[in-house]
Coordinates of C-alpha atoms in Angstrom, one line a residue:
X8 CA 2.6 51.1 -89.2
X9 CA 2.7 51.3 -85.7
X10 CA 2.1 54.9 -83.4
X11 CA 4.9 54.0 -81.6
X12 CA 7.6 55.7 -83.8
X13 CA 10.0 58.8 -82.8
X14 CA 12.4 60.6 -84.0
X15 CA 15.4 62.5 -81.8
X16 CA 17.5 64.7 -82.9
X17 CA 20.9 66.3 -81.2
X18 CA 23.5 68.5 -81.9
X19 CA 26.0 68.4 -79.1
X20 CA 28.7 71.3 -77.6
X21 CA 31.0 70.2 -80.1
X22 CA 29.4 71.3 -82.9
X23 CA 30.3 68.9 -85.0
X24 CA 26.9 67.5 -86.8
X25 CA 23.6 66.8 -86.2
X26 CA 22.4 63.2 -85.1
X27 CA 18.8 61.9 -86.2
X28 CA 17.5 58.3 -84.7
X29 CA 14.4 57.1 -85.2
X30 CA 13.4 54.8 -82.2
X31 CA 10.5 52.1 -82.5
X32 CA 9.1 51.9 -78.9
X33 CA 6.2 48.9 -79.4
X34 CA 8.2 46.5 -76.8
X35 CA 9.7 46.9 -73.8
X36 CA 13.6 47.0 -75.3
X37 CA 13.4 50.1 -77.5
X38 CA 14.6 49.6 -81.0
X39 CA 16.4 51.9 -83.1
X40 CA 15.3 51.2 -86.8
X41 CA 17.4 54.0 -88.5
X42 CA 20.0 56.7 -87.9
X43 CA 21.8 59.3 -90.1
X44 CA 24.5 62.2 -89.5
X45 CA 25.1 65.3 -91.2
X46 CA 28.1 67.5 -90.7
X47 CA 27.1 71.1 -89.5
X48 CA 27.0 74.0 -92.3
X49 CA 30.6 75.8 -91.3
X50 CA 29.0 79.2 -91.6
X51 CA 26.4 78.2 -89.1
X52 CA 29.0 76.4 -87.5
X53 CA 31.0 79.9 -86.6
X54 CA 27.9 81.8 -86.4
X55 CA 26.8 79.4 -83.1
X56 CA 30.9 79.4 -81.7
X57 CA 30.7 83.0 -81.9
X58 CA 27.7 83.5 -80.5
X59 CA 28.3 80.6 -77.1
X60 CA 31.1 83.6 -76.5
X61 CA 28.7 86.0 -76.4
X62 CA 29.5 87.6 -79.2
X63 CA 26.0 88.7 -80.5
X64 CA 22.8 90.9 -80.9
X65 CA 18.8 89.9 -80.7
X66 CA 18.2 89.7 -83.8
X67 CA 21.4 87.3 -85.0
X68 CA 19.9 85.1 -82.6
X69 CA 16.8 84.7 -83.6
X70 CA 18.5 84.2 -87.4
X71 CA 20.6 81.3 -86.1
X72 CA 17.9 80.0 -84.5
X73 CA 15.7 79.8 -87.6
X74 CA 19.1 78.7 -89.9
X75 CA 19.3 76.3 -87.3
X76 CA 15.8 74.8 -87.2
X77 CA 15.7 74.8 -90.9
X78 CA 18.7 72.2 -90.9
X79 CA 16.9 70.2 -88.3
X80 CA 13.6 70.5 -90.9
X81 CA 15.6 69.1 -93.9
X82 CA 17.1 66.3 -91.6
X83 CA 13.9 64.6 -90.9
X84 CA 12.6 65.0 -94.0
X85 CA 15.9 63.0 -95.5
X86 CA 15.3 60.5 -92.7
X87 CA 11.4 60.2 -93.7
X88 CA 11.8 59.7 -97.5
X89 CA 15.2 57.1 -96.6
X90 CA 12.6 54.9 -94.6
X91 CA 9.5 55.8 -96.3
X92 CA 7.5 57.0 -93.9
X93 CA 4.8 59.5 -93.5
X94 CA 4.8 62.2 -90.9
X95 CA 1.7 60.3 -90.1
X96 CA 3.6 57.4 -89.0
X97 CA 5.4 59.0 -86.4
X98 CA 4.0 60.1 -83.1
X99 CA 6.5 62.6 -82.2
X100 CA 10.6 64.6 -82.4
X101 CA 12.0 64.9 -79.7
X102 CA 14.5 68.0 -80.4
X103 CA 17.2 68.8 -77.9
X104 CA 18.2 71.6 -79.4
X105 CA 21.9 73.5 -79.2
X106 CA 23.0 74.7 -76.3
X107 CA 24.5 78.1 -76.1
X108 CA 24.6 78.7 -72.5
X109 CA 23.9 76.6 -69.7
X110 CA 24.0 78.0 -66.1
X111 CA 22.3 76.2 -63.3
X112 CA 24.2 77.6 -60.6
X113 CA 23.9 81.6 -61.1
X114 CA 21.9 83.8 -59.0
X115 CA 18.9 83.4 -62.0
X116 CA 20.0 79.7 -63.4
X117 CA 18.8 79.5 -66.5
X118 CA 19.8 77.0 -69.6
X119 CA 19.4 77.8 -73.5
X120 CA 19.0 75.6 -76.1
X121 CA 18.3 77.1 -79.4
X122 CA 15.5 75.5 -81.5
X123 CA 12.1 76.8 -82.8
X124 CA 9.8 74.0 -81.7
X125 CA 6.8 75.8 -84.0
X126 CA 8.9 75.9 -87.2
X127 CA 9.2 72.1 -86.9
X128 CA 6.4 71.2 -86.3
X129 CA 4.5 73.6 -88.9
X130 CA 7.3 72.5 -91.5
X131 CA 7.5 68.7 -90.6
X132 CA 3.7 68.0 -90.0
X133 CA 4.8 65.6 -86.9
X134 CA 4.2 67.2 -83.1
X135 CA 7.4 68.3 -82.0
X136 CA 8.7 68.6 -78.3
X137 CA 11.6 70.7 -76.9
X138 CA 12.7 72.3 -74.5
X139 CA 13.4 69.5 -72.0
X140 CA 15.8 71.2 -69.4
X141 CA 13.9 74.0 -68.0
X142 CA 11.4 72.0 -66.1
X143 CA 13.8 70.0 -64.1
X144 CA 15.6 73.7 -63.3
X145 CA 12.2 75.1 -62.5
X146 CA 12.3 72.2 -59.6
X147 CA 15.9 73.3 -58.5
X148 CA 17.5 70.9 -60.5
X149 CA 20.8 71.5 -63.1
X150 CA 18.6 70.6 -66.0
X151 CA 21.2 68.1 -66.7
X152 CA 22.4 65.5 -67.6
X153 CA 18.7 63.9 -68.8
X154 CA 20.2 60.8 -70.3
X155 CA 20.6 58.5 -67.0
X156 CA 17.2 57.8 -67.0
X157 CA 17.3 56.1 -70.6
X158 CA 20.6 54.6 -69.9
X159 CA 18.7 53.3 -67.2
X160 CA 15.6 51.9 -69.1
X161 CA 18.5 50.5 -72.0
X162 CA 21.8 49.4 -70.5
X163 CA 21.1 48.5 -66.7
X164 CA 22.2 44.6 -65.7
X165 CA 21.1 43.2 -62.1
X166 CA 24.6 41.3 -62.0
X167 CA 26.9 44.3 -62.8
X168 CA 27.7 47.0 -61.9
X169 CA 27.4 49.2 -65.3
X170 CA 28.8 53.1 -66.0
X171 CA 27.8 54.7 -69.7
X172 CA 30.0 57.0 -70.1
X173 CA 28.9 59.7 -73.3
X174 CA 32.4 61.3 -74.4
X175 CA 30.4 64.4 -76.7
X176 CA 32.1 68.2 -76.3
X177 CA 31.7 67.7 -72.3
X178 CA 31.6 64.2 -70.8
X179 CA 29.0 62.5 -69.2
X180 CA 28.8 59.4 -66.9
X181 CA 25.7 57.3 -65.3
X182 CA 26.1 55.1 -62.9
X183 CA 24.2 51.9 -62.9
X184 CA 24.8 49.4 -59.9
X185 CA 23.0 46.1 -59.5
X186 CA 20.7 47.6 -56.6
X187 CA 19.2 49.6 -59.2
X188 CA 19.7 53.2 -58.4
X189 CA 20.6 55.6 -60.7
X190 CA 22.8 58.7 -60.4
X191 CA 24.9 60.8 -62.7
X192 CA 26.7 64.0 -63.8
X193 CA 29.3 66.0 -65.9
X194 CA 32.7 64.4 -65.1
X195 CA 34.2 67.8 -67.1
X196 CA 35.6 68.0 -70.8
X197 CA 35.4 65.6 -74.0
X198 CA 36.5 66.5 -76.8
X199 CA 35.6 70.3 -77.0
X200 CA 39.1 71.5 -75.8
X201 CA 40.6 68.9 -78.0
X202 CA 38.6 70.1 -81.3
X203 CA 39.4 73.9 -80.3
X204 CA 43.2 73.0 -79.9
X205 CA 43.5 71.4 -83.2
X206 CA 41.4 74.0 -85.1
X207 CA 43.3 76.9 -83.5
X208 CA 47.0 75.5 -84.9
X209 CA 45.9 73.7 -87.4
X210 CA 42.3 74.4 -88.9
X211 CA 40.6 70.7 -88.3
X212 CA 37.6 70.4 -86.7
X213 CA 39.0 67.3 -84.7
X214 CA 42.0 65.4 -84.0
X215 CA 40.7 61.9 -86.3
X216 CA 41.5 58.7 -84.6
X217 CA 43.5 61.1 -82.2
X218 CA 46.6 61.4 -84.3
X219 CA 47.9 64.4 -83.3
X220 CA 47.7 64.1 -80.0
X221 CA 49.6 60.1 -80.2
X222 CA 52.6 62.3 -81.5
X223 CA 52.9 64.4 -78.7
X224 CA 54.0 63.6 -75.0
X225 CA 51.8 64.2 -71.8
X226 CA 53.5 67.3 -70.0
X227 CA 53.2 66.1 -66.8
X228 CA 52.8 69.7 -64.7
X229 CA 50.3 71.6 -67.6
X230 CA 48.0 67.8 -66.7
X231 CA 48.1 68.3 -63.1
X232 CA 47.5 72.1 -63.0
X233 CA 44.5 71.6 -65.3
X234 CA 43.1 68.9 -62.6
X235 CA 43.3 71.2 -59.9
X236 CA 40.2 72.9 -61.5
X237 CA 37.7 73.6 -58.7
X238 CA 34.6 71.8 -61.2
X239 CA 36.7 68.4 -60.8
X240 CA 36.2 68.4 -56.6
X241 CA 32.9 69.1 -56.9
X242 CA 30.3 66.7 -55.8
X243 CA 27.2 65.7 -58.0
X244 CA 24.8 66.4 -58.9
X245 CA 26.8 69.1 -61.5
X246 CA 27.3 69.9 -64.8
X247 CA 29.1 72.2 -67.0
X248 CA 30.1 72.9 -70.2
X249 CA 31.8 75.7 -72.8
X250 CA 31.0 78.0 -70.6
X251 CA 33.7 77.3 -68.5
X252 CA 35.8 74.4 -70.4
X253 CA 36.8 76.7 -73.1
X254 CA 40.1 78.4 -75.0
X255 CA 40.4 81.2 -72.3
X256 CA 39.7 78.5 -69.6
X257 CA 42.6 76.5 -71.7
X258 CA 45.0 79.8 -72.2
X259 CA 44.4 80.6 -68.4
X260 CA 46.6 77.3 -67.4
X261 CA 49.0 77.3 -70.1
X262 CA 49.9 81.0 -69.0
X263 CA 51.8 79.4 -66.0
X264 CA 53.6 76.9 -68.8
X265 CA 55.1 78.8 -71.7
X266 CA 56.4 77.6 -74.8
X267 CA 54.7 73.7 -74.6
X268 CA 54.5 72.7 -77.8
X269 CA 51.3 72.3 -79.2
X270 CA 51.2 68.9 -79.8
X271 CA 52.5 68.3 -76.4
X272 CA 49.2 70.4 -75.3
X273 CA 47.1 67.8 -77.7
X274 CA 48.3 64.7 -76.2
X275 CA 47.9 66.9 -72.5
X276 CA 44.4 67.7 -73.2
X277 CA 43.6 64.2 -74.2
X278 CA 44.9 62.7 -71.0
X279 CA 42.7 65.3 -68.9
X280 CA 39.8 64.3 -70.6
X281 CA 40.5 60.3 -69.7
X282 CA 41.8 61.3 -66.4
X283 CA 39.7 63.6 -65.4
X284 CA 36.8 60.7 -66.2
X285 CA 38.2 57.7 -64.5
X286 CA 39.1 60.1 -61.4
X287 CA 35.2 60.7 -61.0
X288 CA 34.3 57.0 -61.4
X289 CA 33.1 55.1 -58.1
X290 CA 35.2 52.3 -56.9
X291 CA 32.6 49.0 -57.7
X292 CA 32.7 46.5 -55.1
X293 CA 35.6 43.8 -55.8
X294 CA 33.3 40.7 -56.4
X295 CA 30.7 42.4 -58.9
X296 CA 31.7 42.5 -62.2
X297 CA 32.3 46.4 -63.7
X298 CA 31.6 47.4 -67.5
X299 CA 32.3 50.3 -68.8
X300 CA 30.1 51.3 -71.9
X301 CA 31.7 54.1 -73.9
X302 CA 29.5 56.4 -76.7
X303 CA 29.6 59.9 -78.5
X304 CA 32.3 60.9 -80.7
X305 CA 34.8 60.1 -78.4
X306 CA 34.4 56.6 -78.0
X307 CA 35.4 56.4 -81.7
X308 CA 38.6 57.7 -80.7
X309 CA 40.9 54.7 -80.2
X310 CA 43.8 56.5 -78.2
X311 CA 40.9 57.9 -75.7
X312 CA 39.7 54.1 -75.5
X313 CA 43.0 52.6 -75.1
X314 CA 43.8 55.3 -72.3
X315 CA 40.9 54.4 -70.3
X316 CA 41.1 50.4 -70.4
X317 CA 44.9 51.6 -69.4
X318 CA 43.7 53.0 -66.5
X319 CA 40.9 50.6 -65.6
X320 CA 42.3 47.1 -65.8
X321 CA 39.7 45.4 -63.6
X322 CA 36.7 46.8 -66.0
X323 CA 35.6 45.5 -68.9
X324 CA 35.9 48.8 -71.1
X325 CA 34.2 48.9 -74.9
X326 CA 31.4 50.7 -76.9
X327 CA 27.6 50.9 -76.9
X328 CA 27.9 49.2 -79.8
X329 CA 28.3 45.7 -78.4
X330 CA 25.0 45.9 -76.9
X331 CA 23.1 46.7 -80.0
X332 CA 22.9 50.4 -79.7
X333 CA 25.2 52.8 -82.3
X334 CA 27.5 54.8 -80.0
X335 CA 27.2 57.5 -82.1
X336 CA 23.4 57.7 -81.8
X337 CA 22.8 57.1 -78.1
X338 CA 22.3 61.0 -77.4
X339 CA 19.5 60.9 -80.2
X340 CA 18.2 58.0 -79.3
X341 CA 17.7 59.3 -75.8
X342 CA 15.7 62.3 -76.7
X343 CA 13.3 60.1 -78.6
X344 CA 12.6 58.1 -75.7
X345 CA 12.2 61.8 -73.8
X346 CA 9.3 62.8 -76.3
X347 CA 8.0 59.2 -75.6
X348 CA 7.8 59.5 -71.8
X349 CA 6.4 63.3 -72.3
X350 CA 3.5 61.8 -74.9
X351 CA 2.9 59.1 -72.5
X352 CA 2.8 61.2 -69.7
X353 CA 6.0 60.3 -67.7
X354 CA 8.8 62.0 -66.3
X355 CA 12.1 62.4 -68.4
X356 CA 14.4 63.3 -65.0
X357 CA 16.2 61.4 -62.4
X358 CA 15.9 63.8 -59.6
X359 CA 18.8 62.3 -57.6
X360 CA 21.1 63.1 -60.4
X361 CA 19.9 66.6 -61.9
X362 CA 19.3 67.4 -57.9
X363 CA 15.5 68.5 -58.8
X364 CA 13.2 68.4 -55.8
X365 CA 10.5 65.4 -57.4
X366 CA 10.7 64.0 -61.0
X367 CA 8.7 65.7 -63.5
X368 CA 7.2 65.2 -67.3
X369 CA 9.4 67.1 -69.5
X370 CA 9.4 69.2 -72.7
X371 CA 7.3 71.8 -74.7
X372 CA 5.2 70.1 -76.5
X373 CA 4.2 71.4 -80.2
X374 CA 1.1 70.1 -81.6
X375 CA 1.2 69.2 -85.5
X376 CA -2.0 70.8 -87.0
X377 CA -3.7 67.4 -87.7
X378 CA -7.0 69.1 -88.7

């Protein structure tokens, strides 16, 4: 079997699940040979909302850390034995880890993503890397977002002018013109105010197929108020995430518009998320041809994708899935071609879009004990 095998693992800010790929990188067009999803334990689940509101001690968060880790451990294992592979077999994991708080722009920035690199490794018996933000931040960039670059190296066309747009907790867009630049950045919210609206009145972790929110009706003033948020205006490179798109953020503009029903606020909060999207997209030049490649939880959504092709009716607007490449597996995907560039010695950032000074090799890299 070849050495050219890794795994990446994510858990985004929605807190849904964890996603697993495992990425064969012997040619030049990476292939993904197998993927899997598990739905996160609810009482870890809580344990990590709680503690992205700060509600927490030291030592609960070393514990979720290690809970955490441990559902990572038993992932790749289940992905091992499903393709019957040895650790051996594979070169590295690239583990995002979760992020609990990401702040690029305070007087300190800092980002954390909780995942014990070690236990992995020692529990695994495959070198693990993490930690993949901190080293574009230590160059002054906003650690994120880190997938361009593999959008790059996956979905760029010479003859079109190509945005992937990941729709996870917060959205994410890369820009890919024929010239071949790169750039991208946080647009704002996916679905995390969506899946905290729905759980709050009604106790689902999302809004399936977007349901609720097709029974409700846009209110017009809550949607325009909610666009006036400073993060929107700002000019890449950026990023965010629950840290400021949260329920206080969300109670904060619904203070000025009382009694909304809350299925009117579901169908509101969906519309944000689209238009808060196609707002930030770049008018493409009228004679190249513009495609619009949607994955992340979101772009199995079908109101969010019949929204957008709405509002863009001179793109061509569908799913990673059309070019060979599971939509909801692209996040994964991309951290195993991270590990890959760290192993092989490459850098993992676009500097033009995190806004680091050069482009660096990324990740902490934890050796599997071989000997």
């Amino acid at each position: 079997m070849s050495s050219s095998l890794y795994i990446g693992i994510m858990s985004g800010t929605s807190l849904d699940g964890i996603d697993i790929a495992l990425v064969d990188f012997a040619t030049a067009q990476p292939q993904m040979l197998a993927s899997q999803f598990s739905p996160m334990p609810e009482s870890l689940r809580q344990d990590l909302t709680q503690l992205m509101q700060g509600n927490t001690t030291l030592q609960q968060l070393g514990e979720v850390e290690h809970r955490l880790s441990l559902c990572y451990i038993e992932e790749v294992n289940k992905l091992l034995t499903q393709t019957n592979l040895s650790p051996q077999q594979i070169t590295a994991i690239g583990c995002h880890g979760q992020t609990v708080w990401h702040a690029p722009q305070c007087e300190f920035p800092f980002t954390m993503q909780l995942v014990d690199g070690n236990l992995l490794a020692a529990k695994t018996g495959i070198t693990t890397i993490t930690d993949f933000r901190r080293k574009d931040m230590a160059y002054g960039g906003q650690g994120a977002p880190l997938v361009p670059a593999f959008h790059q190296a996956i979905f760029a066309h010479s003859a079109c002018f190509t945005v992937v747009l990941n729709i996870g907790g917060i959205s994410n867009i890369t820009l890919l013109p024929p010239n071949g630049s790169v750039t991208g950045y946080d647009t704002g919210p996916g679905n995390t105010l969506l899946d905290n609206w729905i759980q709050l009145h009604q106790g689902k972790r999302f809004d399936e197929n977007g349901i609720w929110a097709s029974q409700g009706t846009v209110h017009q003033a809550l949607l325009d108020h909610c666009l006036r948020e400073h993060y929107f205006q700002q000019r890449p490179p950026k990023s965010t995430g629950r840290e400021l798109f949260n329920l206080s953020w969300l109670q904060q503009q619904l203070s000025h518009f009382p009694d909304i029903p809350a299925v009117d606020v579901q169908a509101t909060l969906l519309e944000l998320t689209v238009q808060s999207i196609v707002q930030q997209l770049p008018i493409p030049e009228t004679h190249v041809p513009a495609q619009l490649l949607v994955c992340g939880g979101g772009a199995r959504n079908p109101l969010i994708m019949q929204r957008l092709q709405a509002l863009l009716p001179q793109w061509q607007v569908c799913t990673t899935d059309d070019k060979d490449i599971d939509s909801d597996f692209v996040e994964a995907a991309a951290f195993a071609w991270l590990a890959y560039q760290t192993m092989q010695h490459q850098p993992g950032n676009v500097p033009e879009v995190t806004g680091a000074s050069r482009a660096a090799i990324l990740g902490a890299i934890h050796l599997a004990d071989t000997f």
